Amino acid sequence: MNHWLVKSEPIKYSWEKFNKDGRTFWDGVRNYQARNNLREMKEGDLVLFYHSNDGKNVVGIAKVVKEFYQDPTTSDPNWVVVDLAPVQSLAKPVSLEQIKAEESLKDISLVRQGRLSVMPLKATEFDKILEMGS
């Protein structure tokens, strides 16, 4: 299993809305590196859900429930989506400040590539963020 982090502005698509919907396709990705990461996601992979811009917190865990397919919001075949479903909320959100302060997380893409919206995490990084949010 692989581990990932996806970012969403809560004003556009919040963790609360995601939980209400119960499932969504992850669209709007228009960065090639993020797109390539979507293509690497496999059914059953776990995903941290991060509120960007407003809040800047990891707030929950989702899972990949359908592997990549053509983004239905565009006719351009370069862009893909995956389907995600919520798994659970973190007991307490983990802020970007907390992540930056944690030595073992200093090399994650969230810190190094702040604009990237879909990024891989090592299992140890994923587990550390979960531990921080428990």
Tab-separated table of N, CA, C and O in Angstrom:
chain	number	residue	atom	x	y	z
A	1	MET	N	0.834	-1.178	0.000
A	1	MET	CA	0.000	0.000	0.000
A	1	MET	C	0.880	1.243	0.000
A	1	MET	O	1.896	1.299	0.668
A	2	ASN	N	0.433	2.251	-0.749
A	2	ASN	CA	1.121	3.537	-0.763
A	2	ASN	C	0.329	4.546	0.057
A	2	ASN	O	-0.846	4.338	0.361
A	3	HIS	N	0.988	5.642	0.392
A	3	HIS	CA	0.379	6.693	1.206
A	3	HIS	C	0.547	8.022	0.484
A	3	HIS	O	1.577	8.267	-0.140
A	4	TRP	N	-0.466	8.866	0.625
A	4	TRP	CA	-0.524	10.118	-0.129
A	4	TRP	C	-1.065	11.233	0.742
A	4	TRP	O	-1.650	10.996	1.792
A	5	LEU	N	-0.921	12.447	0.234
A	5	LEU	CA	-1.573	13.618	0.817
A	5	LEU	C	-2.164	14.413	-0.338
A	5	LEU	O	-1.508	14.603	-1.359
A	6	VAL	N	-3.429	14.817	-0.178
A	6	VAL	CA	-4.083	15.690	-1.152
A	6	VAL	C	-4.496	16.966	-0.446
A	6	VAL	O	-4.816	16.964	0.739
A	7	LYS	N	-4.459	18.053	-1.209
A	7	LYS	CA	-4.792	19.362	-0.656
A	7	LYS	C	-6.063	19.888	-1.297
A	7	LYS	O	-6.276	19.739	-2.498
A	8	SER	N	-6.892	20.523	-0.466
A	8	SER	CA	-8.104	21.159	-0.955
A	8	SER	C	-8.359	22.421	-0.136
A	8	SER	O	-8.241	22.398	1.088
A	9	GLU	N	-8.723	23.480	-0.824
A	9	GLU	CA	-9.127	24.684	-0.101
A	9	GLU	C	-10.508	24.412	0.494
A	9	GLU	O	-11.433	24.039	-0.225
A	10	PRO	N	-10.660	24.593	1.805
A	10	PRO	CA	-11.942	24.262	2.425
A	10	PRO	C	-13.115	25.063	1.870
A	10	PRO	O	-14.249	24.576	1.874
A	11	ILE	N	-12.843	26.261	1.354
A	11	ILE	CA	-13.923	27.056	0.772
A	11	ILE	C	-14.424	26.419	-0.537
A	11	ILE	O	-15.579	26.556	-0.909
A	12	LYS	N	-13.534	25.661	-1.216
A	12	LYS	CA	-13.908	24.991	-2.466
A	12	LYS	C	-14.443	23.585	-2.220
A	12	LYS	O	-15.438	23.187	-2.816
A	13	TYR	N	-13.751	22.810	-1.388
A	13	TYR	CA	-14.200	21.456	-1.064
A	13	TYR	C	-13.618	21.066	0.278
A	13	TYR	O	-12.433	20.745	0.389
A	14	SER	N	-14.447	21.100	1.287
A	14	SER	CA	-13.991	20.867	2.661
A	14	SER	C	-14.098	19.394	3.051
A	14	SER	O	-14.817	18.608	2.425
A	15	TRP	N	-13.396	19.057	4.117
A	15	TRP	CA	-13.484	17.729	4.705
A	15	TRP	C	-14.930	17.429	5.099
A	15	TRP	O	-15.415	16.310	4.891
A	16	GLU	N	-15.631	18.414	5.628
A	16	GLU	CA	-17.021	18.229	6.035
A	16	GLU	C	-17.905	17.892	4.830
A	16	GLU	O	-18.733	16.986	4.888
A	17	LYS	N	-17.707	18.604	3.720
A	17	LYS	CA	-18.473	18.335	2.495
A	17	LYS	C	-18.124	16.956	1.959
A	17	LYS	O	-19.011	16.200	1.529
A	18	PHE	N	-16.850	16.596	1.981
A	18	PHE	CA	-16.400	15.286	1.532
A	18	PHE	C	-17.091	14.177	2.332
A	18	PHE	O	-17.582	13.198	1.769
A	19	ASN	N	-17.165	14.345	3.652
A	19	ASN	CA	-17.833	13.354	4.496
A	19	ASN	C	-19.317	13.271	4.182
A	19	ASN	O	-19.890	12.185	4.159
A	20	LYS	N	-19.938	14.405	3.924
A	20	LYS	CA	-21.361	14.420	3.570
A	20	LYS	C	-21.588	13.707	2.235
A	20	LYS	O	-22.533	12.933	2.085
A	21	ASP	N	-20.692	13.957	1.266
A	21	ASP	CA	-20.807	13.319	-0.051
A	21	ASP	C	-20.524	11.818	0.026
A	21	ASP	O	-21.112	11.041	-0.724
A	22	GLY	N	-19.594	11.411	0.884
A	22	GLY	CA	-19.266	10.003	1.050
A	22	GLY	C	-18.294	9.443	0.019
A	22	GLY	O	-17.736	8.366	0.217
A	23	ARG	N	-18.115	10.163	-1.075
A	23	ARG	CA	-17.198	9.734	-2.144
A	23	ARG	C	-17.119	10.875	-3.146
A	23	ARG	O	-18.093	11.584	-3.354
A	24	THR	N	-15.952	11.019	-3.769
A	24	THR	CA	-15.810	12.046	-4.801
A	24	THR	C	-14.706	11.654	-5.755
A	24	THR	O	-13.857	10.834	-5.426
A	25	PHE	N	-14.734	12.236	-6.952
A	25	PHE	CA	-13.569	12.103	-7.816
A	25	PHE	C	-12.710	13.332	-7.589
A	25	PHE	O	-13.215	14.432	-7.385
A	26	TRP	N	-11.398	13.127	-7.551
A	26	TRP	CA	-10.452	14.195	-7.224
A	26	TRP	C	-10.056	14.899	-8.511
A	26	TRP	O	-9.149	14.487	-9.207
A	27	ASP	N	-10.759	15.989	-8.833
A	27	ASP	CA	-10.562	16.675	-10.111
A	27	ASP	C	-9.856	18.007	-9.925
A	27	ASP	O	-9.524	18.398	-8.816
A	28	GLY	N	-9.630	18.654	-11.043
A	28	GLY	CA	-9.032	19.985	-11.018
A	28	GLY	C	-7.513	19.997	-10.983
A	28	GLY	O	-6.913	21.064	-10.933
A	29	VAL	N	-6.877	18.834	-10.985
A	29	VAL	CA	-5.418	18.772	-10.953
A	29	VAL	C	-4.887	19.164	-12.326
A	29	VAL	O	-5.217	18.531	-13.334
A	30	ARG	N	-4.082	20.233	-12.364
A	30	ARG	CA	-3.530	20.720	-13.632
A	30	ARG	C	-2.021	20.944	-13.539
A	30	ARG	O	-1.463	21.832	-14.138
A	31	ASN	N	-1.396	20.121	-12.734
A	31	ASN	CA	0.053	20.123	-12.582
A	31	ASN	C	0.524	18.719	-12.952
A	31	ASN	O	-0.060	17.733	-12.483
A	32	TYR	N	1.537	18.624	-13.804
A	32	TYR	CA	1.952	17.316	-14.307
A	32	TYR	C	2.473	16.392	-13.208
A	32	TYR	O	2.202	15.192	-13.225
A	33	GLN	N	3.217	16.928	-12.262
A	33	GLN	CA	3.723	16.083	-11.180
A	33	GLN	C	2.572	15.545	-10.333
A	33	GLN	O	2.540	14.350	-9.998
A	34	ALA	N	1.607	16.411	-9.999
A	34	ALA	CA	0.438	15.974	-9.230
A	34	ALA	C	-0.372	14.954	-10.034
A	34	ALA	O	-0.845	13.952	-9.489
A	35	ARG	N	-0.506	15.191	-11.345
A	35	ARG	CA	-1.227	14.260	-12.220
A	35	ARG	C	-0.539	12.896	-12.224
A	35	ARG	O	-1.191	11.856	-12.124
A	36	ASN	N	0.779	12.904	-12.325
A	36	ASN	CA	1.521	11.640	-12.307
A	36	ASN	C	1.320	10.909	-10.986
A	36	ASN	O	1.249	9.679	-10.949
A	37	ASN	N	1.225	11.661	-9.890
A	37	ASN	CA	0.960	11.045	-8.590
A	37	ASN	C	-0.424	10.405	-8.573
A	37	ASN	O	-0.592	9.302	-8.040
A	38	LEU	N	-1.426	11.074	-9.154
A	38	LEU	CA	-2.763	10.470	-9.251
A	38	LEU	C	-2.694	9.149	-10.014
A	38	LEU	O	-3.352	8.168	-9.644
A	39	ARG	N	-1.913	9.116	-11.076
A	39	ARG	CA	-1.785	7.895	-11.891
A	39	ARG	C	-1.142	6.747	-11.119
A	39	ARG	O	-1.357	5.586	-11.442
A	40	GLU	N	-0.345	7.091	-10.098
A	40	GLU	CA	0.328	6.072	-9.293
A	40	GLU	C	-0.553	5.516	-8.175
A	40	GLU	O	-0.239	4.480	-7.590
A	41	MET	N	-1.645	6.190	-7.863
A	41	MET	CA	-2.511	5.756	-6.763
A	41	MET	C	-3.209	4.444	-7.114
A	41	MET	O	-3.659	4.257	-8.240
A	42	LYS	N	-3.274	3.559	-6.134
A	42	LYS	CA	-3.904	2.254	-6.302
A	42	LYS	C	-5.093	2.128	-5.343
A	42	LYS	O	-5.088	2.712	-4.254
A	43	GLU	N	-6.076	1.353	-5.755
A	43	GLU	CA	-7.235	1.120	-4.899
A	43	GLU	C	-6.761	0.591	-3.545
A	43	GLU	O	-5.910	-0.295	-3.480
A	44	GLY	N	-7.274	1.203	-2.478
A	44	GLY	CA	-6.898	0.820	-1.119
A	44	GLY	C	-5.813	1.675	-0.506
A	44	GLY	O	-5.613	1.637	0.708
A	45	ASP	N	-5.088	2.463	-1.328
A	45	ASP	CA	-4.085	3.375	-0.774
A	45	ASP	C	-4.755	4.359	0.175
A	45	ASP	O	-5.901	4.777	-0.047
A	46	LEU	N	-4.040	4.755	1.216
A	46	LEU	CA	-4.553	5.726	2.181
A	46	LEU	C	-4.039	7.123	1.852
A	46	LEU	O	-2.909	7.294	1.380
A	47	VAL	N	-4.896	8.105	2.130
A	47	VAL	CA	-4.648	9.485	1.710
A	47	VAL	C	-4.961	10.427	2.864
A	47	VAL	O	-6.058	10.359	3.435
A	48	LEU	N	-4.025	11.309	3.200
A	48	LEU	CA	-4.317	12.365	4.169
A	48	LEU	C	-4.977	13.524	3.438
A	48	LEU	O	-4.571	13.895	2.337
A	49	PHE	N	-6.002	14.087	4.044
A	49	PHE	CA	-6.764	15.206	3.484
A	49	PHE	C	-6.305	16.476	4.191
A	49	PHE	O	-6.426	16.586	5.415
A	50	TYR	N	-5.766	17.409	3.419
A	50	TYR	CA	-5.177	18.629	3.961
A	50	TYR	C	-5.968	19.844	3.502
A	50	TYR	O	-6.222	20.007	2.304
A	51	HIS	N	-6.403	20.666	4.449
A	51	HIS	CA	-7.036	21.948	4.121
A	51	HIS	C	-5.949	22.967	3.840
A	51	HIS	O	-5.170	23.309	4.735
A	52	SER	N	-5.884	23.448	2.614
A	52	SER	CA	-4.875	24.445	2.245
A	52	SER	C	-5.452	25.854	2.359
A	52	SER	O	-6.658	26.027	2.472
A	53	ASN	N	-4.574	26.820	2.309
A	53	ASN	CA	-4.894	28.248	2.379
A	53	ASN	C	-5.573	28.632	3.680
A	53	ASN	O	-4.985	29.309	4.491
A	54	ASP	N	-6.808	28.226	3.900
A	54	ASP	CA	-7.525	28.578	5.121
A	54	ASP	C	-7.460	27.400	6.083
A	54	ASP	O	-8.093	26.375	5.860
A	55	GLY	N	-6.696	27.529	7.134
A	55	GLY	CA	-6.559	26.456	8.099
A	55	GLY	C	-5.192	25.812	8.063
A	55	GLY	O	-4.512	25.729	9.070
A	56	LYS	N	-4.768	25.356	6.896
A	56	LYS	CA	-3.472	24.695	6.720
A	56	LYS	C	-3.285	23.580	7.732
A	56	LYS	O	-2.345	23.573	8.524
A	57	ASN	N	-4.210	22.607	7.672
A	57	ASN	CA	-4.212	21.474	8.599
A	57	ASN	C	-4.517	20.181	7.874
A	57	ASN	O	-5.370	20.156	6.978
A	58	VAL	N	-3.868	19.093	8.309
A	58	VAL	CA	-4.327	17.758	7.934
A	58	VAL	C	-5.514	17.460	8.838
A	58	VAL	O	-5.413	17.562	10.061
A	59	VAL	N	-6.654	17.126	8.233
A	59	VAL	CA	-7.885	16.980	9.015
A	59	VAL	C	-8.485	15.581	8.995
A	59	VAL	O	-9.333	15.266	9.826
A	60	GLY	N	-8.072	14.740	8.025
A	60	GLY	CA	-8.687	13.426	7.963
A	60	GLY	C	-7.936	12.459	7.081
A	60	GLY	O	-6.944	12.802	6.433
A	61	ILE	N	-8.462	11.230	7.069
A	61	ILE	CA	-7.911	10.138	6.269
A	61	ILE	C	-8.969	9.700	5.272
A	61	ILE	O	-10.143	9.515	5.626
A	62	ALA	N	-8.532	9.520	4.021
A	62	ALA	CA	-9.399	8.991	2.968
A	62	ALA	C	-8.716	7.764	2.377
A	62	ALA	O	-7.578	7.442	2.730
A	63	LYS	N	-9.424	7.093	1.482
A	63	LYS	CA	-8.798	5.986	0.767
A	63	LYS	C	-9.177	6.059	-0.697
A	63	LYS	O	-10.219	6.611	-1.068
A	64	VAL	N	-8.300	5.518	-1.523
A	64	VAL	CA	-8.550	5.443	-2.958
A	64	VAL	C	-9.529	4.293	-3.186
A	64	VAL	O	-9.258	3.160	-2.787
A	65	VAL	N	-10.669	4.597	-3.804
A	65	VAL	CA	-11.672	3.561	-4.065
A	65	VAL	C	-11.814	3.264	-5.559
A	65	VAL	O	-12.480	2.306	-5.936
A	66	LYS	N	-11.189	4.087	-6.422
A	66	LYS	CA	-11.142	3.798	-7.859
A	66	LYS	C	-9.893	4.435	-8.424
A	66	LYS	O	-9.616	5.612	-8.174
A	67	GLU	N	-9.127	3.648	-9.168
A	67	GLU	CA	-7.880	4.134	-9.744
A	67	GLU	C	-8.155	5.097	-10.893
A	67	GLU	O	-9.288	5.239	-11.354
A	68	PHE	N	-7.104	5.744	-11.398
A	68	PHE	CA	-7.233	6.876	-12.305
A	68	PHE	C	-8.024	6.567	-13.574
A	68	PHE	O	-7.994	5.458	-14.095
A	69	TYR	N	-8.738	7.606	-13.998
A	69	TYR	CA	-9.475	7.589	-15.261
A	69	TYR	C	-9.575	9.026	-15.761
A	69	TYR	O	-9.239	9.971	-15.030
A	70	GLN	N	-10.011	9.209	-16.977
A	70	GLN	CA	-10.123	10.531	-17.606
A	70	GLN	C	-10.919	11.488	-16.715
A	70	GLN	O	-11.998	11.148	-16.248
A	71	ASP	N	-10.392	12.675	-16.498
A	71	ASP	CA	-11.080	13.724	-15.727
A	71	ASP	C	-12.354	14.114	-16.473
A	71	ASP	O	-12.285	14.632	-17.592
A	72	PRO	N	-13.531	13.885	-15.872
A	72	PRO	CA	-14.782	14.195	-16.570
A	72	PRO	C	-15.066	15.693	-16.712
A	72	PRO	O	-15.996	16.068	-17.422
A	73	THR	N	-14.244	16.530	-16.079
A	73	THR	CA	-14.479	17.977	-16.164
A	73	THR	C	-13.756	18.609	-17.348
A	73	THR	O	-13.856	19.814	-17.551
A	74	THR	N	-13.004	17.795	-18.119
A	74	THR	CA	-12.282	18.318	-19.272
A	74	THR	C	-12.216	17.254	-20.367
A	74	THR	O	-12.225	16.049	-20.055
A	75	SER	N	-12.135	17.698	-21.599
A	75	SER	CA	-11.971	16.746	-22.711
A	75	SER	C	-10.496	16.477	-22.995
A	75	SER	O	-10.171	15.632	-23.819
A	76	ASP	N	-9.608	17.185	-22.319
A	76	ASP	CA	-8.167	17.006	-22.512
A	76	ASP	C	-7.733	15.671	-21.892
A	76	ASP	O	-7.830	15.492	-20.673
A	77	PRO	N	-7.247	14.731	-22.713
A	77	PRO	CA	-6.891	13.409	-22.192
A	77	PRO	C	-5.670	13.396	-21.272
A	77	PRO	O	-5.371	12.370	-20.667
A	78	ASN	N	-4.977	14.523	-21.149
A	78	ASN	CA	-3.818	14.592	-20.256
A	78	ASN	C	-4.192	14.546	-18.782
A	78	ASN	O	-3.347	14.260	-17.942
A	79	TRP	N	-5.438	14.861	-18.450
A	79	TRP	CA	-5.809	15.033	-17.047
A	79	TRP	C	-6.677	13.888	-16.556
A	79	TRP	O	-7.580	13.436	-17.249
A	80	VAL	N	-6.386	13.432	-15.346
A	80	VAL	CA	-7.066	12.275	-14.778
A	80	VAL	C	-7.588	12.593	-13.373
A	80	VAL	O	-7.206	13.600	-12.770
A	81	VAL	N	-8.434	11.709	-12.886
A	81	VAL	CA	-8.949	11.776	-11.518
A	81	VAL	C	-8.842	10.381	-10.897
A	81	VAL	O	-8.675	9.395	-11.608
A	82	VAL	N	-8.955	10.322	-9.596
A	82	VAL	CA	-9.181	9.077	-8.863
A	82	VAL	C	-10.407	9.312	-7.988
A	82	VAL	O	-10.764	10.459	-7.704
A	83	ASP	N	-11.055	8.243	-7.583
A	83	ASP	CA	-12.163	8.353	-6.636
A	83	ASP	C	-11.637	8.123	-5.235
A	83	ASP	O	-10.883	7.167	-4.992
A	84	LEU	N	-12.047	8.999	-4.330
A	84	LEU	CA	-11.671	8.906	-2.922
A	84	LEU	C	-12.924	8.801	-2.062
A	84	LEU	O	-13.977	9.345	-2.423
A	85	ALA	N	-12.794	8.128	-0.933
A	85	ALA	CA	-13.865	8.052	0.065
A	85	ALA	C	-13.259	8.376	1.425
A	85	ALA	O	-12.125	7.977	1.709
A	86	PRO	N	-14.005	9.098	2.274
A	86	PRO	CA	-13.485	9.399	3.606
A	86	PRO	C	-13.430	8.148	4.476
A	86	PRO	O	-14.279	7.267	4.358
A	87	VAL	N	-12.410	8.085	5.330
A	87	VAL	CA	-12.263	6.966	6.267
A	87	VAL	C	-12.565	7.454	7.682
A	87	VAL	O	-13.441	6.933	8.350
A	88	GLN	N	-11.829	8.491	8.126
A	88	GLN	CA	-12.085	9.037	9.460
A	88	GLN	C	-11.426	10.395	9.624
A	88	GLN	O	-10.435	10.700	8.964
A	89	SER	N	-11.993	11.176	10.512
A	89	SER	CA	-11.411	12.461	10.884
A	89	SER	C	-10.290	12.224	11.885
A	89	SER	O	-10.328	11.261	12.652
A	90	LEU	N	-9.294	13.104	11.868
A	90	LEU	CA	-8.272	13.059	12.912
A	90	LEU	C	-8.884	13.602	14.198
A	90	LEU	O	-9.737	14.494	14.163
A	91	ALA	N	-8.443	13.078	15.329
A	91	ALA	CA	-8.949	13.559	16.621
A	91	ALA	C	-8.684	15.048	16.774
A	91	ALA	O	-9.518	15.791	17.291
A	92	LYS	N	-7.509	15.475	16.295
A	92	LYS	CA	-7.189	16.904	16.284
A	92	LYS	C	-6.415	17.203	14.998
A	92	LYS	O	-5.537	16.419	14.599
A	93	PRO	N	-6.730	18.315	14.333
A	93	PRO	CA	-6.015	18.666	13.111
A	93	PRO	C	-4.522	18.835	13.376
A	93	PRO	O	-4.111	19.240	14.458
A	94	VAL	N	-3.719	18.498	12.373
A	94	VAL	CA	-2.264	18.661	12.456
A	94	VAL	C	-1.893	19.815	11.532
A	94	VAL	O	-2.087	19.744	10.320
A	95	SER	N	-1.371	20.880	12.135
A	95	SER	CA	-1.096	22.098	11.373
A	95	SER	C	0.204	22.000	10.585
A	95	SER	O	1.109	21.223	10.923
A	96	LEU	N	0.297	22.835	9.561
A	96	LEU	CA	1.529	22.936	8.784
A	96	LEU	C	2.694	23.337	9.698
A	96	LEU	O	3.806	22.823	9.552
A	97	GLU	N	2.435	24.221	10.641
A	97	GLU	CA	3.480	24.630	11.592
A	97	GLU	C	4.011	23.441	12.382
A	97	GLU	O	5.213	23.301	12.582
A	98	GLN	N	3.095	22.566	12.842
A	98	GLN	CA	3.506	21.374	13.586
A	98	GLN	C	4.335	20.442	12.697
A	98	GLN	O	5.329	19.877	13.137
A	99	ILE	N	3.906	20.292	11.462
A	99	ILE	CA	4.618	19.418	10.523
A	99	ILE	C	6.017	19.961	10.259
A	99	ILE	O	6.996	19.218	10.290
A	100	LYS	N	6.121	21.272	10.029
A	100	LYS	CA	7.425	21.883	9.780
A	100	LYS	C	8.351	21.765	10.990
A	100	LYS	O	9.565	21.689	10.840
A	101	ALA	N	7.779	21.750	12.187
A	101	ALA	CA	8.571	21.680	13.414
A	101	ALA	C	9.046	20.264	13.728
A	101	ALA	O	9.943	20.081	14.566
A	102	GLU	N	8.471	19.268	13.066
A	102	GLU	CA	8.806	17.867	13.323
A	102	GLU	C	9.977	17.449	12.433
A	102	GLU	O	9.856	17.405	11.206
A	103	GLU	N	11.099	17.143	13.052
A	103	GLU	CA	12.329	16.812	12.319
A	103	GLU	C	12.127	15.679	11.309
A	103	GLU	O	12.639	15.740	10.196
A	104	SER	N	11.367	14.669	11.681
A	104	SER	CA	11.191	13.515	10.793
A	104	SER	C	10.334	13.826	9.563
A	104	SER	O	10.253	13.013	8.648
A	105	LEU	N	9.720	15.007	9.529
A	105	LEU	CA	8.861	15.388	8.397
A	105	LEU	C	9.461	16.514	7.556
A	105	LEU	O	8.814	17.029	6.649
A	106	LYS	N	10.715	16.871	7.822
A	106	LYS	CA	11.305	18.036	7.159
A	106	LYS	C	11.462	17.878	5.651
A	106	LYS	O	11.548	18.870	4.934
A	107	ASP	N	11.457	16.646	5.151
A	107	ASP	CA	11.673	16.427	3.731
A	107	ASP	C	10.394	16.103	2.941
A	107	ASP	O	10.478	15.812	1.750
A	108	ILE	N	9.239	16.140	3.585
A	108	ILE	CA	8.025	15.794	2.830
A	108	ILE	C	7.694	16.904	1.830
A	108	ILE	O	8.053	18.071	2.014
A	109	SER	N	6.991	16.532	0.782
A	109	SER	CA	6.650	17.482	-0.285
A	109	SER	C	5.808	18.649	0.220
A	109	SER	O	5.905	19.749	-0.311
A	110	LEU	N	5.004	18.424	1.236
A	110	LEU	CA	4.188	19.507	1.785
A	110	LEU	C	5.066	20.663	2.258
A	110	LEU	O	4.706	21.830	2.121
A	111	VAL	N	6.242	20.337	2.758
A	111	VAL	CA	7.185	21.340	3.230
A	111	VAL	C	8.065	21.839	2.078
A	111	VAL	O	8.292	23.030	1.926
A	112	ARG	N	8.547	20.927	1.256
A	112	ARG	CA	9.492	21.267	0.191
A	112	ARG	C	8.833	21.855	-1.057
A	112	ARG	O	9.431	22.663	-1.751
A	113	GLN	N	7.626	21.405	-1.395
A	113	GLN	CA	6.935	21.848	-2.609
A	113	GLN	C	5.533	22.308	-2.238
A	113	GLN	O	4.550	21.631	-2.538
A	114	GLY	N	5.452	23.456	-1.627
A	114	GLY	CA	4.202	23.942	-1.072
A	114	GLY	C	3.037	24.051	-2.048
A	114	GLY	O	1.888	24.019	-1.633
A	115	ARG	N	3.307	24.169	-3.334
A	115	ARG	CA	2.225	24.337	-4.306
A	115	ARG	C	1.704	23.010	-4.859
A	115	ARG	O	0.698	22.979	-5.539
A	116	LEU	N	2.399	21.911	-4.595
A	116	LEU	CA	1.986	20.615	-5.116
A	116	LEU	C	0.726	20.133	-4.398
A	116	LEU	O	0.660	20.128	-3.181
A	117	SER	N	-0.291	19.721	-5.161
A	117	SER	CA	-1.597	19.399	-4.564
A	117	SER	C	-1.826	17.914	-4.298
A	117	SER	O	-2.742	17.558	-3.556
A	118	VAL	N	-1.022	17.052	-4.895
A	118	VAL	CA	-1.125	15.605	-4.678
A	118	VAL	C	0.293	15.086	-4.531
A	118	VAL	O	1.106	15.260	-5.435
A	119	MET	N	0.603	14.478	-3.379
A	119	MET	CA	1.990	14.097	-3.121
A	119	MET	C	2.076	12.772	-2.386
A	119	MET	O	1.188	12.433	-1.599
A	120	PRO	N	3.150	12.022	-2.655
A	120	PRO	CA	3.365	10.768	-1.928
A	120	PRO	C	3.936	11.035	-0.543
A	120	PRO	O	4.583	12.051	-0.309
A	121	LEU	N	3.677	10.109	0.353
A	121	LEU	CA	4.278	10.110	1.685
A	121	LEU	C	4.850	8.728	1.935
A	121	LEU	O	4.284	7.728	1.479
A	122	LYS	N	5.938	8.664	2.679
A	122	LYS	CA	6.435	7.381	3.157
A	122	LYS	C	5.486	6.908	4.259
A	122	LYS	O	4.858	7.725	4.943
A	123	ALA	N	5.432	5.609	4.474
A	123	ALA	CA	4.574	5.057	5.529
A	123	ALA	C	4.921	5.668	6.887
A	123	ALA	O	4.029	5.987	7.676
A	124	THR	N	6.221	5.873	7.144
A	124	THR	CA	6.638	6.437	8.431
A	124	THR	C	6.156	7.878	8.585
A	124	THR	O	5.780	8.304	9.685
A	125	GLU	N	6.158	8.642	7.489
A	125	GLU	CA	5.674	10.030	7.520
A	125	GLU	C	4.171	10.068	7.747
A	125	GLU	O	3.660	10.858	8.564
A	126	PHE	N	3.460	9.216	7.032
A	126	PHE	CA	2.006	9.105	7.189
A	126	PHE	C	1.675	8.767	8.647
A	126	PHE	O	0.836	9.421	9.283
A	127	ASP	N	2.351	7.743	9.173
A	127	ASP	CA	2.093	7.312	10.549
A	127	ASP	C	2.430	8.398	11.569
A	127	ASP	O	1.728	8.558	12.570
A	128	LYS	N	3.491	9.159	11.322
A	128	LYS	CA	3.868	10.233	12.246
A	128	LYS	C	2.793	11.313	12.290
A	128	LYS	O	2.422	11.797	13.374
A	129	ILE	N	2.258	11.675	11.125
A	129	ILE	CA	1.191	12.690	11.091
A	129	ILE	C	-0.058	12.162	11.799
A	129	ILE	O	-0.696	12.893	12.563
A	130	LEU	N	-0.373	10.881	11.613
A	130	LEU	CA	-1.510	10.290	12.335
A	130	LEU	C	-1.283	10.336	13.837
A	130	LEU	O	-2.197	10.658	14.604
A	131	GLU	N	-0.072	10.012	14.256
A	131	GLU	CA	0.266	10.050	15.678
A	131	GLU	C	0.095	11.470	16.219
A	131	GLU	O	-0.445	11.664	17.327
A	132	MET	N	0.521	12.455	15.453
A	132	MET	CA	0.404	13.849	15.890
A	132	MET	C	-1.061	14.287	15.979
A	132	MET	O	-1.394	15.177	16.753
A	133	GLY	N	-1.930	13.654	15.193
A	133	GLY	CA	-3.342	14.020	15.180
A	133	GLY	C	-4.215	13.186	16.096
A	133	GLY	O	-5.441	13.318	16.099
A	134	SER	N	-3.580	12.315	16.892
A	134	SER	CA	-4.380	11.450	17.782
A	134	SER	C	-4.486	12.007	19.186
A	134	SER	O	-3.809	12.946	19.558
